[in-house]
């Protein structure tokens, strides 16, 4: 069954992007497995904090995986879409405001957010300007790895502190990484001394990010659904 996100993806890839006048070519690949990124963000985000400050900001640990009941795909209804749209607009919105938007009781809002976070459907992130922390060079790495070594290479890449995102993908290369370094000299050292030694690596293509226009996008359409009124 096609979902609204499937339709939005198709509209973007098959309609909006090809119709954008400056666009002369494009390629699209599928993320098969995320090794690092999303809820597990860039390690250096907290580099300016003390260990005590990091611990104070860390969420309370949930129950161990073995104690959680098996869970299939999470079904999102219209009220969930309203909730997610409000959070996408402002991740600091209060439970009172969310209750007004959804028509739920505040306790229901709180429980639903906890359930979505526990299932991995929802997470909160902080967008940090890496240059302000002394990291002036961000680059994308497209890495071709022997298929039998893909899992090992992806897991090893995810352990590198310079990596903010790592995933297995389809396409001419099969491992994607976003690396954040202090400068191009540090980027060279990283590629030559660390990325190049990943298991099964055959080729690495790098592309420095010269300007970031947009990072994390909203999970819903720009016009937020609402139950107000």
CSV table of C-alpha atoms in Angstrom, one decimal:
chain,number,residue,atom,x,y,z
A,1,UNK,CA,0.0,0.0,0.0
A,2,UNK,CA,1.4,3.4,-1.0
A,3,UNK,CA,1.6,5.9,1.8
A,4,UNK,CA,1.6,9.7,1.8
A,5,UNK,CA,5.4,9.7,2.2
A,6,UNK,CA,5.7,7.5,-0.9
A,7,UNK,CA,3.6,9.9,-2.9
A,8,UNK,CA,5.6,12.9,-1.6
A,9,UNK,CA,8.9,11.2,-2.6
A,10,UNK,CA,7.6,10.5,-6.1
A,11,UNK,CA,6.4,14.0,-6.6
A,12,UNK,CA,9.8,15.4,-5.5
A,13,UNK,CA,11.9,13.0,-7.6
A,14,UNK,CA,9.7,12.7,-10.7
A,15,UNK,CA,8.1,16.1,-10.7
A,16,UNK,CA,9.6,19.0,-8.7
A,17,UNK,CA,13.3,18.3,-9.2
A,18,UNK,CA,13.3,17.6,-12.9
A,19,UNK,CA,11.1,20.7,-13.4
A,20,UNK,CA,13.5,23.0,-11.6
A,21,UNK,CA,15.2,25.0,-14.3
A,22,UNK,CA,18.8,25.0,-13.1
A,23,UNK,CA,18.8,21.2,-12.6
A,24,UNK,CA,20.5,19.5,-15.5
A,25,UNK,CA,21.0,16.1,-14.0
A,26,UNK,CA,20.3,14.1,-10.9
A,27,UNK,CA,20.7,10.6,-9.4
A,28,UNK,CA,18.8,9.0,-6.5
A,29,UNK,CA,19.7,6.0,-4.4
A,30,UNK,CA,18.1,4.0,-1.6
A,31,UNK,CA,19.4,3.9,2.0
A,32,UNK,CA,19.6,0.3,2.9
A,33,UNK,CA,20.9,0.4,6.4
A,34,UNK,CA,21.9,3.4,8.7
A,35,UNK,CA,25.0,2.7,10.8
A,36,UNK,CA,25.3,6.1,12.3
A,37,UNK,CA,23.2,9.2,12.2
A,38,UNK,CA,19.7,10.4,13.1
A,39,UNK,CA,19.2,9.7,16.9
A,40,UNK,CA,23.0,9.0,17.1
A,41,UNK,CA,24.3,12.3,15.9
A,42,UNK,CA,27.7,13.8,15.5
A,43,UNK,CA,29.9,13.2,18.6
A,44,UNK,CA,31.5,16.6,18.5
A,45,UNK,CA,28.2,18.4,19.1
A,46,UNK,CA,28.8,18.1,22.8
A,47,UNK,CA,32.6,18.8,22.6
A,48,UNK,CA,32.2,22.1,24.3
A,49,UNK,CA,30.4,20.6,27.3
A,50,UNK,CA,31.7,18.8,30.4
A,51,UNK,CA,31.0,15.2,31.1
A,52,UNK,CA,28.5,16.2,33.8
A,53,UNK,CA,26.7,18.5,31.4
A,54,UNK,CA,26.5,15.8,28.8
A,55,UNK,CA,25.1,13.3,31.4
A,56,UNK,CA,22.5,15.9,32.5
A,57,UNK,CA,21.2,16.3,29.0
A,58,UNK,CA,21.1,12.6,28.2
A,59,UNK,CA,17.6,11.0,28.1
A,60,UNK,CA,16.7,8.4,30.7
A,61,UNK,CA,17.6,4.9,29.5
A,62,UNK,CA,14.6,2.9,28.3
A,63,UNK,CA,14.0,-0.8,29.1
A,64,UNK,CA,16.5,-3.3,27.7
A,65,UNK,CA,15.7,-4.5,24.2
A,66,UNK,CA,15.1,-8.0,25.5
A,67,UNK,CA,12.3,-6.8,27.7
A,68,UNK,CA,10.4,-4.9,25.0
A,69,UNK,CA,7.6,-6.7,23.2
A,70,UNK,CA,8.1,-7.5,19.5
A,71,UNK,CA,6.9,-4.6,17.4
A,72,UNK,CA,5.9,-4.3,13.8
A,73,UNK,CA,5.6,-1.2,11.7
A,74,UNK,CA,4.0,1.8,13.6
A,75,UNK,CA,0.7,3.0,12.1
A,76,UNK,CA,0.4,6.8,12.1
A,77,UNK,CA,-3.1,8.2,12.0
A,78,UNK,CA,-4.3,11.8,11.3
A,79,UNK,CA,-3.8,12.8,14.9
A,80,UNK,CA,-0.2,11.6,14.8
A,81,UNK,CA,0.4,13.6,11.6
A,82,UNK,CA,-0.9,16.7,13.5
A,83,UNK,CA,1.4,15.9,16.4
A,84,UNK,CA,4.5,15.4,14.1
A,85,UNK,CA,3.7,18.5,12.1
A,86,UNK,CA,3.7,20.6,15.2
A,87,UNK,CA,6.9,19.1,16.4
A,88,UNK,CA,8.5,19.5,13.0
A,89,UNK,CA,7.7,23.3,13.1
A,90,UNK,CA,9.1,23.7,16.7
A,91,UNK,CA,10.6,20.8,18.6
A,92,UNK,CA,10.3,22.8,21.8
A,93,UNK,CA,6.6,23.2,21.6
A,94,UNK,CA,4.9,22.5,25.0
A,95,UNK,CA,2.6,19.5,25.7
A,96,UNK,CA,-0.2,22.0,26.4
A,97,UNK,CA,0.1,23.5,22.8
A,98,UNK,CA,0.3,19.9,21.4
A,99,UNK,CA,-2.8,19.0,23.3
A,100,UNK,CA,-4.6,22.0,21.8
A,101,UNK,CA,-3.5,21.1,18.3
A,102,UNK,CA,-4.4,17.4,18.5
A,103,UNK,CA,-7.5,17.6,20.7
A,104,UNK,CA,-5.8,15.1,23.1
A,105,UNK,CA,-5.3,15.4,26.8
A,106,UNK,CA,-1.8,16.4,27.8
A,107,UNK,CA,-1.2,13.0,29.4
A,108,UNK,CA,-2.1,11.3,26.1
A,109,UNK,CA,0.3,13.6,24.2
A,110,UNK,CA,3.0,12.7,26.7
A,111,UNK,CA,2.4,9.0,26.3
A,112,UNK,CA,2.2,9.1,22.5
A,113,UNK,CA,5.5,11.0,22.3
A,114,UNK,CA,7.2,8.5,24.6
A,115,UNK,CA,5.8,5.6,22.5
A,116,UNK,CA,6.9,7.1,19.2
A,117,UNK,CA,10.4,7.8,20.6
A,118,UNK,CA,10.7,4.3,22.1
A,119,UNK,CA,9.8,2.8,18.7
A,120,UNK,CA,12.3,5.0,16.9
A,121,UNK,CA,9.7,6.8,14.9
A,122,UNK,CA,10.4,10.2,16.6
A,123,UNK,CA,13.6,11.7,17.9
A,124,UNK,CA,14.8,15.2,18.8
A,125,UNK,CA,17.9,16.6,17.3
A,126,UNK,CA,20.0,19.8,17.6
A,127,UNK,CA,21.3,21.5,14.5
A,128,UNK,CA,24.8,22.8,15.3
A,129,UNK,CA,27.0,25.0,13.1
A,130,UNK,CA,30.2,22.9,13.0
A,131,UNK,CA,32.3,25.9,12.1
A,132,UNK,CA,31.6,27.5,15.5
A,133,UNK,CA,33.2,24.5,17.1
A,134,UNK,CA,36.3,24.7,15.0
A,135,UNK,CA,35.4,22.2,12.3
A,136,UNK,CA,35.6,24.0,9.0
A,137,UNK,CA,35.5,21.1,6.5
A,138,UNK,CA,32.6,18.8,5.8
A,139,UNK,CA,32.7,16.3,3.0
A,140,UNK,CA,30.7,13.4,1.6
A,141,UNK,CA,32.5,10.1,1.1
A,142,UNK,CA,31.1,7.6,-1.5
A,143,UNK,CA,32.9,4.3,-0.7
A,144,UNK,CA,32.9,1.1,-2.8
A,145,UNK,CA,33.3,-1.9,-0.5
A,146,UNK,CA,33.4,-5.6,-1.2
A,147,UNK,CA,29.8,-6.8,-0.5
A,148,UNK,CA,30.9,-9.4,2.0
A,149,UNK,CA,32.7,-6.7,4.0
A,150,UNK,CA,29.9,-4.1,3.8
A,151,UNK,CA,28.5,-4.7,7.3
A,152,UNK,CA,32.0,-4.7,8.9
A,153,UNK,CA,33.0,-1.6,7.0
A,154,UNK,CA,29.8,0.3,7.9
A,155,UNK,CA,30.1,-0.5,11.6
A,156,UNK,CA,33.8,0.5,11.6
A,157,UNK,CA,33.0,3.7,9.8
A,158,UNK,CA,30.3,4.5,12.4
A,159,UNK,CA,32.9,4.3,15.2
A,160,UNK,CA,35.0,7.0,13.7
A,161,UNK,CA,34.5,10.3,15.7
A,162,UNK,CA,34.8,12.3,12.6
A,163,UNK,CA,31.7,10.7,11.1
A,164,UNK,CA,28.3,12.3,11.5
A,165,UNK,CA,26.4,9.9,9.2
A,166,UNK,CA,27.1,6.5,7.8
A,167,UNK,CA,24.8,4.2,5.7
A,168,UNK,CA,24.8,1.4,3.2
A,169,UNK,CA,23.2,2.5,-0.1
A,170,UNK,CA,22.3,1.3,-3.5
A,171,UNK,CA,24.1,2.6,-6.6
A,172,UNK,CA,27.7,2.5,-8.0
A,173,UNK,CA,29.1,2.8,-4.5
A,174,UNK,CA,27.6,1.0,-1.5
A,175,UNK,CA,28.7,2.9,1.6
A,176,UNK,CA,28.1,6.6,2.3
A,177,UNK,CA,29.7,8.7,5.0
A,178,UNK,CA,29.6,12.3,6.1
A,179,UNK,CA,32.9,13.4,7.6
A,180,UNK,CA,33.5,16.6,9.6
A,181,UNK,CA,37.1,17.7,10.0
A,182,UNK,CA,38.9,20.9,11.1
A,183,UNK,CA,40.3,21.6,7.6
A,184,UNK,CA,41.2,20.0,4.3
A,185,UNK,CA,44.5,18.8,5.7
A,186,UNK,CA,42.7,16.9,8.4
A,187,UNK,CA,40.3,15.5,5.7
A,188,UNK,CA,43.3,14.2,3.8
A,189,UNK,CA,44.7,12.6,6.9
A,190,UNK,CA,41.3,11.0,7.6
A,191,UNK,CA,40.9,9.6,4.1
A,192,UNK,CA,44.5,8.3,3.8
A,193,UNK,CA,45.0,7.0,7.3
A,194,UNK,CA,41.5,5.9,8.5
A,195,UNK,CA,38.8,5.6,5.8
A,196,UNK,CA,41.3,3.9,3.4
A,197,UNK,CA,41.9,1.2,5.9
A,198,UNK,CA,38.3,0.1,6.3
A,199,UNK,CA,37.8,-3.6,5.6
A,200,UNK,CA,37.1,-4.4,1.9
A,201,UNK,CA,37.5,-0.8,0.6
A,202,UNK,CA,38.1,-0.7,-3.2
A,203,UNK,CA,37.4,3.0,-4.0
A,204,UNK,CA,36.7,6.3,-2.2
A,205,UNK,CA,35.2,9.3,-3.9
A,206,UNK,CA,35.1,12.5,-1.8
A,207,UNK,CA,33.2,15.8,-2.3
A,208,UNK,CA,33.6,18.7,0.1
A,209,UNK,CA,30.4,20.5,1.1
A,210,UNK,CA,31.0,24.1,0.1
A,211,UNK,CA,27.7,25.5,1.4
A,212,UNK,CA,24.8,24.0,3.4
A,213,UNK,CA,21.5,25.4,2.3
A,214,UNK,CA,19.2,23.0,4.3
A,215,UNK,CA,19.8,20.1,6.7
A,216,UNK,CA,17.0,18.2,8.3
A,217,UNK,CA,13.6,18.7,6.6
A,218,UNK,CA,10.2,18.5,8.0
A,219,UNK,CA,8.6,15.0,7.9
A,220,UNK,CA,5.3,16.5,6.9
A,221,UNK,CA,4.1,18.9,4.3
A,222,UNK,CA,4.8,22.6,4.9
A,223,UNK,CA,1.2,23.4,5.5
A,224,UNK,CA,0.5,21.7,8.9
A,225,UNK,CA,-2.7,19.8,9.3
A,226,UNK,CA,-4.5,20.9,12.4
A,227,UNK,CA,-7.6,20.2,14.4
A,228,UNK,CA,-7.9,23.7,15.7
A,229,UNK,CA,-11.1,25.5,15.0
